[in-house]
PDB file of C-alpha atoms and ligand atoms in Angstrom:
ATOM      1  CA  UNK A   1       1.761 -18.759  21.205  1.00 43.00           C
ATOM      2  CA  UNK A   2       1.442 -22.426  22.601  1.00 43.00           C
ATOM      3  CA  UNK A   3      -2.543 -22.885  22.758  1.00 45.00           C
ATOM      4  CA  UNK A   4      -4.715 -26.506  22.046  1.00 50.00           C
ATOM      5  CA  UNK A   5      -2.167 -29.567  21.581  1.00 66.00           C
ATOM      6  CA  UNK A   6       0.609 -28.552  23.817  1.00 75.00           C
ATOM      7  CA  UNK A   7       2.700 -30.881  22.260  1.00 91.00           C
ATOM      8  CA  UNK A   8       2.540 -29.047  19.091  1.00 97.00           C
ATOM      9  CA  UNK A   9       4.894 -26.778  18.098  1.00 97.00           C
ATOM     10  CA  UNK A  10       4.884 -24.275  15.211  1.00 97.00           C
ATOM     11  CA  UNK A  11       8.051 -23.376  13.616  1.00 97.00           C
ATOM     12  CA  UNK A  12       8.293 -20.380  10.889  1.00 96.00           C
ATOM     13  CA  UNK A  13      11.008 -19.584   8.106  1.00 96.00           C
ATOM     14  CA  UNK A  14      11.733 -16.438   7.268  1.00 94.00           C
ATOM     15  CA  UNK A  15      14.353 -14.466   5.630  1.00 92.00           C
ATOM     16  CA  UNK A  16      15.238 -10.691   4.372  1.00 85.00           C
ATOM     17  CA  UNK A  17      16.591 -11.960   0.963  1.00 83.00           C
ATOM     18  CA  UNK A  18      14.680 -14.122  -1.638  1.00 87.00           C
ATOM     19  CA  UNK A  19      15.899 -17.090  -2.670  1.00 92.00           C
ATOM     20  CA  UNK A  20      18.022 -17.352   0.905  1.00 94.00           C
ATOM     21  CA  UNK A  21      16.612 -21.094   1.135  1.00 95.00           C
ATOM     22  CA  UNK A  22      13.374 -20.818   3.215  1.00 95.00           C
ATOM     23  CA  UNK A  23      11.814 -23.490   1.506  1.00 96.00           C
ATOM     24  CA  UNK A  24      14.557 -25.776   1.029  1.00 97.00           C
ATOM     25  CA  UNK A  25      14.471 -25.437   4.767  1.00 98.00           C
ATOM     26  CA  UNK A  26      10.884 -26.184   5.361  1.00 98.00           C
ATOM     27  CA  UNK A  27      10.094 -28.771   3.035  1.00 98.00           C
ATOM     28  CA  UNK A  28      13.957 -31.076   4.260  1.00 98.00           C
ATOM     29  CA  UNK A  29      13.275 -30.297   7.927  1.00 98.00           C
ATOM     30  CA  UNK A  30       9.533 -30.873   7.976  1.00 98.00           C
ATOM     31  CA  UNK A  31      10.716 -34.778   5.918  1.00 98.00           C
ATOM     32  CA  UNK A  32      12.906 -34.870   8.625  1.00 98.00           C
ATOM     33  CA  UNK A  33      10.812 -33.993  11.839  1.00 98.00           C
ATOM     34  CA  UNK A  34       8.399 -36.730  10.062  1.00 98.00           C
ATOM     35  CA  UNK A  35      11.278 -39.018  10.006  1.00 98.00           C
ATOM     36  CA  UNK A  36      11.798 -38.734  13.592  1.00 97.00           C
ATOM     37  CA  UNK A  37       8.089 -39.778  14.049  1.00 97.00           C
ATOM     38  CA  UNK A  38       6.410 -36.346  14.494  1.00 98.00           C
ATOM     39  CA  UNK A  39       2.816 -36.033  12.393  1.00 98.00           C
ATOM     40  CA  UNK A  40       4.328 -32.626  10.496  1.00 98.00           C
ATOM     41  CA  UNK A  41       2.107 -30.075   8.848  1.00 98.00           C
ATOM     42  CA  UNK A  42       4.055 -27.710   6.139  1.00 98.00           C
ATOM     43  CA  UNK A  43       1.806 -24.546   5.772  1.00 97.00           C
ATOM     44  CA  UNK A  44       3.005 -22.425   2.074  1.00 96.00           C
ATOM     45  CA  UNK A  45       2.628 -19.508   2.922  1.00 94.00           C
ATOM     46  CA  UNK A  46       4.513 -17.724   0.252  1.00 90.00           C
ATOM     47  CA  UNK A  47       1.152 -16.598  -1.197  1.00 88.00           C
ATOM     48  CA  UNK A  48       1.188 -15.839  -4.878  1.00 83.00           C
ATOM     49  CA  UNK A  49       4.594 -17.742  -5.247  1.00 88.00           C
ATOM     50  CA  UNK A  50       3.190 -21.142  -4.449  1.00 88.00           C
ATOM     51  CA  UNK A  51       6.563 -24.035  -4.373  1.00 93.00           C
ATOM     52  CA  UNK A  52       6.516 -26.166  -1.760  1.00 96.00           C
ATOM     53  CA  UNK A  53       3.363 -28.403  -3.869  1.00 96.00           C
ATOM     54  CA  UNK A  54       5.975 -28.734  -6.972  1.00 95.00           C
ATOM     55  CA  UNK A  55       8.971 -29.251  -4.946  1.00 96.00           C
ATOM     56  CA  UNK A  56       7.176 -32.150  -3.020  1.00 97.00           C
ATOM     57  CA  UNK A  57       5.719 -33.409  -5.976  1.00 95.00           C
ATOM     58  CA  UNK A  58       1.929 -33.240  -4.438  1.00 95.00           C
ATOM     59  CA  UNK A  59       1.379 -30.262  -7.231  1.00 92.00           C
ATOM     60  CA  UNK A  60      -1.212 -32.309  -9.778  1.00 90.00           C
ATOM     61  CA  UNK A  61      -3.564 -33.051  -6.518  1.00 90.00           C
ATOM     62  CA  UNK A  62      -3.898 -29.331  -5.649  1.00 91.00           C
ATOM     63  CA  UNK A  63      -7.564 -28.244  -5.410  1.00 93.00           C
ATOM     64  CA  UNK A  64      -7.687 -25.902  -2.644  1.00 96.00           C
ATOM     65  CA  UNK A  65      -5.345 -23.898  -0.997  1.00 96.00           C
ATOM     66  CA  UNK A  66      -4.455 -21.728   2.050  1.00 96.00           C
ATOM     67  CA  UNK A  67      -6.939 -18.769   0.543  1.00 95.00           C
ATOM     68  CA  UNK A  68      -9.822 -20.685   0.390  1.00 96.00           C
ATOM     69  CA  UNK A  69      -9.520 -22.524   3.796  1.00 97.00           C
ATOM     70  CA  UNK A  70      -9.317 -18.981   5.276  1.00 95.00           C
ATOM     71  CA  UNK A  71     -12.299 -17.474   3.403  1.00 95.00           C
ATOM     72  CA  UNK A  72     -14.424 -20.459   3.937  1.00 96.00           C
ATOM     73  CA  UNK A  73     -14.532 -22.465   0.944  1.00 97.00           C
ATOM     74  CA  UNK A  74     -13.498 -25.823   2.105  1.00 97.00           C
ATOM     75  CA  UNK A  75     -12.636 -27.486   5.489  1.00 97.00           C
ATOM     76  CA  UNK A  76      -9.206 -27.180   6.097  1.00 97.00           C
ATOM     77  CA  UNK A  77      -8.829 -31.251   5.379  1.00 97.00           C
ATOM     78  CA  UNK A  78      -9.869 -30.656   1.942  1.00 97.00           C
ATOM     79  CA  UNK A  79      -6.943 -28.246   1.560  1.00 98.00           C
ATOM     80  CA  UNK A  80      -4.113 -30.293   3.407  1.00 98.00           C
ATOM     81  CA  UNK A  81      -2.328 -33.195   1.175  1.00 97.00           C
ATOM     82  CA  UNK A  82      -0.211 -35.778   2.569  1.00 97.00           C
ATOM     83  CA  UNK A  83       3.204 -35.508   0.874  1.00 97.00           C
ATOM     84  CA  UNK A  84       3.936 -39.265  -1.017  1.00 95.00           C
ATOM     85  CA  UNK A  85       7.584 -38.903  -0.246  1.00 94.00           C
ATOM     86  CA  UNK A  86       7.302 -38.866   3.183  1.00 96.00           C
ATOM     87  CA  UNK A  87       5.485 -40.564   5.560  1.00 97.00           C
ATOM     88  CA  UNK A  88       3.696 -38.467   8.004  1.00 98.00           C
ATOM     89  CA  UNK A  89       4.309 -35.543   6.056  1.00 98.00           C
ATOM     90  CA  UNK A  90       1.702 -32.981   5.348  1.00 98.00           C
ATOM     91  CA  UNK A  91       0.588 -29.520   2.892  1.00 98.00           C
ATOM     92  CA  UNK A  92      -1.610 -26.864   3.023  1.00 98.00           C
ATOM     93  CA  UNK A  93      -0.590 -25.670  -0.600  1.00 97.00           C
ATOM     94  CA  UNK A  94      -0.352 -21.531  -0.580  1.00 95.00           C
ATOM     95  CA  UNK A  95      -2.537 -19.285  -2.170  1.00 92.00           C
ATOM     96  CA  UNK A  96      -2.220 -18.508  -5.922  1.00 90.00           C
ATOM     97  CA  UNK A  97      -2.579 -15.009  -5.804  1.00 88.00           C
ATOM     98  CA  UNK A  98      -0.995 -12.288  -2.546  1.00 89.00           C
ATOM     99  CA  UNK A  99      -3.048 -10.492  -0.058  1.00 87.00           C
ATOM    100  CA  UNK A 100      -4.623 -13.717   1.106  1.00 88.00           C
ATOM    101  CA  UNK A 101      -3.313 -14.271   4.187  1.00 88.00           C
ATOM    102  CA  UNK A 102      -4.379 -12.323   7.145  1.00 86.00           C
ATOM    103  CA  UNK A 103      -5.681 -12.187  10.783  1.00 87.00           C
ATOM    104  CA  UNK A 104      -7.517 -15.288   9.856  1.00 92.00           C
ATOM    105  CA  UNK A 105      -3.825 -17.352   9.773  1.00 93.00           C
ATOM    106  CA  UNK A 106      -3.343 -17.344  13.916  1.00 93.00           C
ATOM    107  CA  UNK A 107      -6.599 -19.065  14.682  1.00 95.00           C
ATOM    108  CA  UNK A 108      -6.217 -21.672  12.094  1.00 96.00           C
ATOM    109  CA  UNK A 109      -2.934 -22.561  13.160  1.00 96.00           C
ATOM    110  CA  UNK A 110      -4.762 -22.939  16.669  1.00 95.00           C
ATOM    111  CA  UNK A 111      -7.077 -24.927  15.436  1.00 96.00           C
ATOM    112  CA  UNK A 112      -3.963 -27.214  13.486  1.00 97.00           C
ATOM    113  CA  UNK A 113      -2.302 -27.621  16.636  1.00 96.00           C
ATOM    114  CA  UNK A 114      -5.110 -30.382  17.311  1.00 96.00           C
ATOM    115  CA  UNK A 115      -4.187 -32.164  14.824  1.00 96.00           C
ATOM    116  CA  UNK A 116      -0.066 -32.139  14.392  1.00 98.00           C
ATOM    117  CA  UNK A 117       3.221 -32.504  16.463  1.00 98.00           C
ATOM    118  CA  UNK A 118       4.627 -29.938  14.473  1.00 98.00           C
ATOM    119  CA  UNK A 119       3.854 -27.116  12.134  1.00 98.00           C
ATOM    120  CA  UNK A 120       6.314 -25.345   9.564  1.00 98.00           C
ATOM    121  CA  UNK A 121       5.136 -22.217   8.031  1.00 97.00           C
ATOM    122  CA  UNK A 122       7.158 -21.474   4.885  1.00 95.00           C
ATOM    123  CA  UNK A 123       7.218 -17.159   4.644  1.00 91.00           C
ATOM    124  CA  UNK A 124       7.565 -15.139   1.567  1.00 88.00           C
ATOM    125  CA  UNK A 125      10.868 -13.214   1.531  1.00 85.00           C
ATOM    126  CA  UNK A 126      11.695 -10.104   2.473  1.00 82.00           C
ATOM    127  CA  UNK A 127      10.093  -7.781   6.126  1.00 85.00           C
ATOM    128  CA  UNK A 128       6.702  -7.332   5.105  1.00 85.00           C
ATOM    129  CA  UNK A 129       3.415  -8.035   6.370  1.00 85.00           C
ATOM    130  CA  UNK A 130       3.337 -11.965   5.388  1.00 84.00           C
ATOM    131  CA  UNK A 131       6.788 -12.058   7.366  1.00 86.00           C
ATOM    132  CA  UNK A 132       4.976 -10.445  10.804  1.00 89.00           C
ATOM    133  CA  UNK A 133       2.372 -12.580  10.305  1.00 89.00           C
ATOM    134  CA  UNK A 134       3.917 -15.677   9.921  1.00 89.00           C
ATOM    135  CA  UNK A 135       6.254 -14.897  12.580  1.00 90.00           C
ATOM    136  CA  UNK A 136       3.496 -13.674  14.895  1.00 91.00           C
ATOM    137  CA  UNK A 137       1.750 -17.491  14.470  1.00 91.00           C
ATOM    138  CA  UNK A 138       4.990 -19.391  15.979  1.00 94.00           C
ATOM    139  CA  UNK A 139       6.876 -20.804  18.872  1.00 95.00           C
ATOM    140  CA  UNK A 140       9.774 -20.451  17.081  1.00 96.00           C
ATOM    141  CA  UNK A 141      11.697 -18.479  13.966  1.00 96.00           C
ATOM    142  CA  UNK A 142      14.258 -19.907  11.779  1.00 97.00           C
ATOM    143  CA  UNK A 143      16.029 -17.416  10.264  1.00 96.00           C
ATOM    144  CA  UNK A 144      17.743 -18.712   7.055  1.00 96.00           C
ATOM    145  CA  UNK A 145      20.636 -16.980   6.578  1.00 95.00           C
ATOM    146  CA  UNK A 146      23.442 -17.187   3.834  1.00 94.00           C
ATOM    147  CA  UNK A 147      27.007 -16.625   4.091  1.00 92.00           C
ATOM    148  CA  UNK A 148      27.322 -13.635   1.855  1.00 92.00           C
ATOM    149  CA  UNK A 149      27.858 -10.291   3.165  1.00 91.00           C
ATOM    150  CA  UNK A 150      23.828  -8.949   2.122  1.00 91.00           C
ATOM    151  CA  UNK A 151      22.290 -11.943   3.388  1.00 92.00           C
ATOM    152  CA  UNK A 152      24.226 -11.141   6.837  1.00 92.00           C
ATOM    153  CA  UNK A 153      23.016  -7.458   7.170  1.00 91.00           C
ATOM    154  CA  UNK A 154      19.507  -8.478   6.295  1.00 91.00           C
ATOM    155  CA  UNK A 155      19.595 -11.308   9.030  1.00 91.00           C
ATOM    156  CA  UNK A 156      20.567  -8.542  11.645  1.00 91.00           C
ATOM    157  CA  UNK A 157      17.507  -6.480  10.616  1.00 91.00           C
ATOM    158  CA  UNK A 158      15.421  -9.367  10.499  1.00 91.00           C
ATOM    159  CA  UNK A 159      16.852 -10.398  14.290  1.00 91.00           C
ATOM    160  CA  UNK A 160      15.914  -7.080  15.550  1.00 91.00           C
ATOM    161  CA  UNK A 161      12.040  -6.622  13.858  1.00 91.00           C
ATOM    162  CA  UNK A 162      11.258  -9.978  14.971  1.00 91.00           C
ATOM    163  CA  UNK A 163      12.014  -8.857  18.329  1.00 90.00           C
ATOM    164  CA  UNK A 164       9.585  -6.498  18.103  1.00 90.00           C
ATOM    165  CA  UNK A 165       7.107  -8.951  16.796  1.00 90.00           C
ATOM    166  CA  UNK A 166       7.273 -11.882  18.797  1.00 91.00           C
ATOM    167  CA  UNK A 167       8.964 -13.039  22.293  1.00 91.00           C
ATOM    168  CA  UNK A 168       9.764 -16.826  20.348  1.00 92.00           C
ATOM    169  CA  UNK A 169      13.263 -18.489  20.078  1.00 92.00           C
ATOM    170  CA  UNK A 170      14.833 -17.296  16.849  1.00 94.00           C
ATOM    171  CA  UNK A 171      17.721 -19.388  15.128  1.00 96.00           C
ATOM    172  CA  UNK A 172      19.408 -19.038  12.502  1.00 96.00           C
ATOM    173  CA  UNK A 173      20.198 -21.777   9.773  1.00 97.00           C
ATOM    174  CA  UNK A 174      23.509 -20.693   8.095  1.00 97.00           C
ATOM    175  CA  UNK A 175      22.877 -21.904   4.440  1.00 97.00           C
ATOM    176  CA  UNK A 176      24.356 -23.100   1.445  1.00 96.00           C
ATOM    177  CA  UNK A 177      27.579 -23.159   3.370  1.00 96.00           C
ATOM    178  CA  UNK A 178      30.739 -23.594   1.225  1.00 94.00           C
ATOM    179  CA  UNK A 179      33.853 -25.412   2.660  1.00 92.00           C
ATOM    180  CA  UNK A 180      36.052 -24.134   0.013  1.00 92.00           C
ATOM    181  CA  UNK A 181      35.659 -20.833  -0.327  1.00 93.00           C
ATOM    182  CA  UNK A 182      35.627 -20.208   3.636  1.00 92.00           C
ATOM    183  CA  UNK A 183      38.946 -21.736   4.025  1.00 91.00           C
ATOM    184  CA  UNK A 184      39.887 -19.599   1.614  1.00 93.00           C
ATOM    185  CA  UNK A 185      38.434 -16.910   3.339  1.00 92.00           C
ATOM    186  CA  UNK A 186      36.427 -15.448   0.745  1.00 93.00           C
ATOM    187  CA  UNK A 187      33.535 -15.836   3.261  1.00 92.00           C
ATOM    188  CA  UNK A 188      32.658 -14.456   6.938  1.00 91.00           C
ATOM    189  CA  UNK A 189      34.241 -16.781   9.336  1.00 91.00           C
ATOM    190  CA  UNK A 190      31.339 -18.438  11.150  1.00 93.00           C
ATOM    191  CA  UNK A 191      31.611 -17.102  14.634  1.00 93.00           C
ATOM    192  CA  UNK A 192      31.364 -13.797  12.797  1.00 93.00           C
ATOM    193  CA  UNK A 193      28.718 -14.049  11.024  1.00 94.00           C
ATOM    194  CA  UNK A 194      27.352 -15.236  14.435  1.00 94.00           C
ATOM    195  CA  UNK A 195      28.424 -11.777  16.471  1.00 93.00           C
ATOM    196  CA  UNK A 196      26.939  -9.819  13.033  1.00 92.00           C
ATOM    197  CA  UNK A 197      23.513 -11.212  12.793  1.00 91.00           C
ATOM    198  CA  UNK A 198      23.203 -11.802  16.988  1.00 89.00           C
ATOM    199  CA  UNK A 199      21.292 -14.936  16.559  1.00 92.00           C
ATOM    200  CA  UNK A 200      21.564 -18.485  18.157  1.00 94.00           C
ATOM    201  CA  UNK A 201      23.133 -20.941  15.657  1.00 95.00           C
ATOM    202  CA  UNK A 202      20.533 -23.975  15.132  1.00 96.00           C
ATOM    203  CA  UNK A 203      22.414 -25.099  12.316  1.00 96.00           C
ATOM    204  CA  UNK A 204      24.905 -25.031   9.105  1.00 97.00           C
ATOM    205  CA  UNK A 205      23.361 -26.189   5.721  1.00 97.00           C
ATOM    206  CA  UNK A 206      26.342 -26.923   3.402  1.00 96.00           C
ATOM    207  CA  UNK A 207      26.177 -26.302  -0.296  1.00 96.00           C
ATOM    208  CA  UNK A 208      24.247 -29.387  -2.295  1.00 96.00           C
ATOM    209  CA  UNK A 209      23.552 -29.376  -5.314  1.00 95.00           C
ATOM    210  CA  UNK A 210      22.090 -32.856  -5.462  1.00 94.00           C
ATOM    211  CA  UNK A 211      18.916 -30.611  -3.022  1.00 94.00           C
ATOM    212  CA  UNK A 212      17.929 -28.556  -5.996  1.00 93.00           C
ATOM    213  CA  UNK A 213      17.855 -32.215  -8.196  1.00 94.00           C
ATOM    214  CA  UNK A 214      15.634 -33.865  -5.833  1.00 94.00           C
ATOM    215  CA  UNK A 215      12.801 -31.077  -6.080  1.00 94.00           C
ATOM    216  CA  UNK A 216      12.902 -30.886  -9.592  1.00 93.00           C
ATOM    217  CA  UNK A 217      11.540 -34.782  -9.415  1.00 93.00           C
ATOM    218  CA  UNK A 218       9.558 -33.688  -6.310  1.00 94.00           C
ATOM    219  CA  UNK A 219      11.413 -35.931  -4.099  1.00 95.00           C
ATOM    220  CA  UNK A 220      13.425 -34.317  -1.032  1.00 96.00           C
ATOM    221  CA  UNK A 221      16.857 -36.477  -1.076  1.00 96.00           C
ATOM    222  CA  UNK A 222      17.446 -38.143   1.990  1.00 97.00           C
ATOM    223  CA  UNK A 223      20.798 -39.040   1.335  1.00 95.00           C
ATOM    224  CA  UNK A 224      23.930 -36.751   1.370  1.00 95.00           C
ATOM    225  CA  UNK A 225      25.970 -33.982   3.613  1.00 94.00           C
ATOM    226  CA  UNK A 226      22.729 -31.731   3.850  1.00 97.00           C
ATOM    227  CA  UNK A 227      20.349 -34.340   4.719  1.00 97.00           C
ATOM    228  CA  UNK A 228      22.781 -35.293   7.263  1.00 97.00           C
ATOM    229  CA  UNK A 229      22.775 -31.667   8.302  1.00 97.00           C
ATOM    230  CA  UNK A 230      18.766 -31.490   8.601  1.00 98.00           C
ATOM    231  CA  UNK A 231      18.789 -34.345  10.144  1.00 98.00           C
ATOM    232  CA  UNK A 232      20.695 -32.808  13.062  1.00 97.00           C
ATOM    233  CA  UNK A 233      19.008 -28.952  12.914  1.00 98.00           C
ATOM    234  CA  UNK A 234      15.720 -31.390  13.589  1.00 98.00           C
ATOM    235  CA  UNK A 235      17.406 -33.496  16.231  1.00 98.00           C
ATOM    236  CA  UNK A 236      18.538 -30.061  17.924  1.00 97.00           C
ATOM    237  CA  UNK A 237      14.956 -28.860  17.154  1.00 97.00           C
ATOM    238  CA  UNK A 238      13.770 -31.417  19.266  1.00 96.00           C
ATOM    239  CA  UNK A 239      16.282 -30.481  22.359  1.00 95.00           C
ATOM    240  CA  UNK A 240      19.033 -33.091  21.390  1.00 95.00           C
ATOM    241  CA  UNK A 241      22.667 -31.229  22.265  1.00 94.00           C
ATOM    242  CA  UNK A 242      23.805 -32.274  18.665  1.00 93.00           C
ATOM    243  CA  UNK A 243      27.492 -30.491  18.212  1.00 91.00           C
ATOM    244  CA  UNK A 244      28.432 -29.415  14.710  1.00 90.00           C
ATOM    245  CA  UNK A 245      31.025 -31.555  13.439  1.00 90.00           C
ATOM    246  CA  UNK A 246      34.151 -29.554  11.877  1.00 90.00           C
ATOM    247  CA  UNK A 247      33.298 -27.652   9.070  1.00 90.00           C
ATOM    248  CA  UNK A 248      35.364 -29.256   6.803  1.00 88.00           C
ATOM    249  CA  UNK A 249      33.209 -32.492   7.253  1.00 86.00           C
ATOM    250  CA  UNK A 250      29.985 -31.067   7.239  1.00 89.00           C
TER     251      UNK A 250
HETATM  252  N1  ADP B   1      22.020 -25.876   0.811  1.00 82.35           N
HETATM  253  C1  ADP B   1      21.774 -25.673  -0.500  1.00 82.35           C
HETATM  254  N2  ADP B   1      22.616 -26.182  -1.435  1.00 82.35           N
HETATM  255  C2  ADP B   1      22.380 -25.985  -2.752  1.00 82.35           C
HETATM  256  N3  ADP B   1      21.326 -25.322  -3.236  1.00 82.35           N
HETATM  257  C3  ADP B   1      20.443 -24.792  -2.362  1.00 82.35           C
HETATM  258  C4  ADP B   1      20.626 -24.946  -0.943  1.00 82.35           C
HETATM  259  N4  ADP B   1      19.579 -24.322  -0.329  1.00 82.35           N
HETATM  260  C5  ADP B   1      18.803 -23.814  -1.305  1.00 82.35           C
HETATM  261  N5  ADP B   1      19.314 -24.087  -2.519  1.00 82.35           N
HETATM  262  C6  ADP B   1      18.771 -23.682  -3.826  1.00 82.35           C
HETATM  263  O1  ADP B   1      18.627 -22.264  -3.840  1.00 82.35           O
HETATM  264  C7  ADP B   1      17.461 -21.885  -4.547  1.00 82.35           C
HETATM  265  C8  ADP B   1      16.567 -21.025  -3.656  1.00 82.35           C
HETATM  266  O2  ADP B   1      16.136 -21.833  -2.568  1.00 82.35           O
HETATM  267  P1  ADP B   1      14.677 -21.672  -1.954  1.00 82.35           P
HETATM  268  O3  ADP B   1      14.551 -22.682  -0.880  1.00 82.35           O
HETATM  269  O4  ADP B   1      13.632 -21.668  -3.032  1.00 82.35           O
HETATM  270  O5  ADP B   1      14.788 -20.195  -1.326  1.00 82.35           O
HETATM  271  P2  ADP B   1      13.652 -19.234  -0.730  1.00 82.35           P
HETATM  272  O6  ADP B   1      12.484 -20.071  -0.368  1.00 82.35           O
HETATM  273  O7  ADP B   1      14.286 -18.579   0.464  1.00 82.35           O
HETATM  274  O8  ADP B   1      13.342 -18.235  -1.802  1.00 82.35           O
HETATM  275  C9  ADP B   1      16.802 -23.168  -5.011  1.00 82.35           C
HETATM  276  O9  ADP B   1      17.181 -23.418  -6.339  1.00 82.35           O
HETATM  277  C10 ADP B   1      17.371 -24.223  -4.074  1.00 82.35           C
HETATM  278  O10 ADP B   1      17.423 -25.507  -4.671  1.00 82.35           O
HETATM  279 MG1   MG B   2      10.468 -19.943  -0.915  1.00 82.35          MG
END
């Protein structure tokens, strides 16, 4: 919980399902939380399963990582990389290999709270220990959630353990959301998946392909319907009473 900078706060992704968008989700809201002026700190912490250096393009600078800040083999600033897209953007890279991350993560992040607004901690997938943990650090849980019928059930698991875990807010981002198929009804209506999972909306992500192109050049694209969407998830972040526009124009 809140301790040090009480301006900071430390936001966590997590999900039941792999690939539900976690880091998409980290990496465009922590461009956009910088955007909006905030020094932001993204901490990988997918360890073993590194990304978030490759998708911000920071990955040929990587010397040290997560694992070795924790067992003491660099200061924490020789870890942490600003991100060359984004200005006042931040990484502390993951560790190569899993079973790095332990009881060592909360005081860190207390110690990080010193030094940035705001801190997103990118999970690994699934209800494991790395997704207590990384829930356990933060003031907050996005849950990333997407609209198909597995991703749904997991959410409502994931809803109730993290209840257990931690008293934070928890949120869920409804991902790669597709216009077209839900007026066709071939997915969930929204307010249902709402009821189902029993979460707070913070936002709907709509389906972009032009998201996966900008991290294969390492460049988050600030342009387009799910910038625009980020953009407001990080306004409402922030406590702005953003309303969703209708789904069709998302
Ligand atoms: N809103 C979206 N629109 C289109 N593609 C997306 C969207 N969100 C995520 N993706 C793509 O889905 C894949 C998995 O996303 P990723 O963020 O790596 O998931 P996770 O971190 O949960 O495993 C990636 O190829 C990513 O580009
Ligand atoms: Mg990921």
């Amino acid at each position: 919980m809140a301790s040090g900078n009480d301006k900071c706060r430390v936001f966590t992704t997590v999900s039941g399902k792999g690939g539900a968008g976690k880091s998409t989700v980290s990496c465009m809201l922590g461009v956009a939380l910088a955007r909006l002026g905030h020094r932001t700190l993204l901490i990988d912490a997918d360890e073993g399963l590194r990304c978030l250096d490759l998708m911000l393009g920071v990955d040929g600078e990587v010397v040290f990582d997560l694992a070795d800040v924790l067992a003491g083999r660099c200061e924490v600033g020789d870890a942490i990389r600003p991100v060359p897209a984004a200005k006042g953007l931040w990484l502390l890279p993951a560790p190569r290999s899993a079973g790095q991350i332990g009881e060592g993560l909360a005081p860190l992040i207390g110690t990080l709270r010193e030094e940035f607004d705001r801190i997103l901690v990118d999970s690994s997938a699934g209800i494991g220990q790395g997704f207590r943990t990384a829930a356990a650090v933060s003031d907050e849980v996005l849950a990333v959630v997407g609209c198909d019928p597995v991703s749904i059930r997991d959410a409502r698991q994931v809803c109730e353990l993290l209840r257990d875990i931690t008293p934070s807010r928890r949120l869920m981002i409804l991902n790669r959301f597709d216009y077209a198929a839900a007026s066709r009804d071939l997915i969930p209506h929204v307010d249902a998946i709402i009821d189902a999972t029993a979460m707070r909306l913070g936002g709907i992500i709509p389906y972009d392909p032009a998201l996966a192109r900008g991290f294969l050049r390492g460049t988050p694209v600030t342009r387009g319907h799910a910038w625009r969407a980020f953009v407001r998830v990080a306004h409402r972040l922030e406590g702005k009473n953003v309303r969703l526009p209708k789904l069709k124009r998302l």
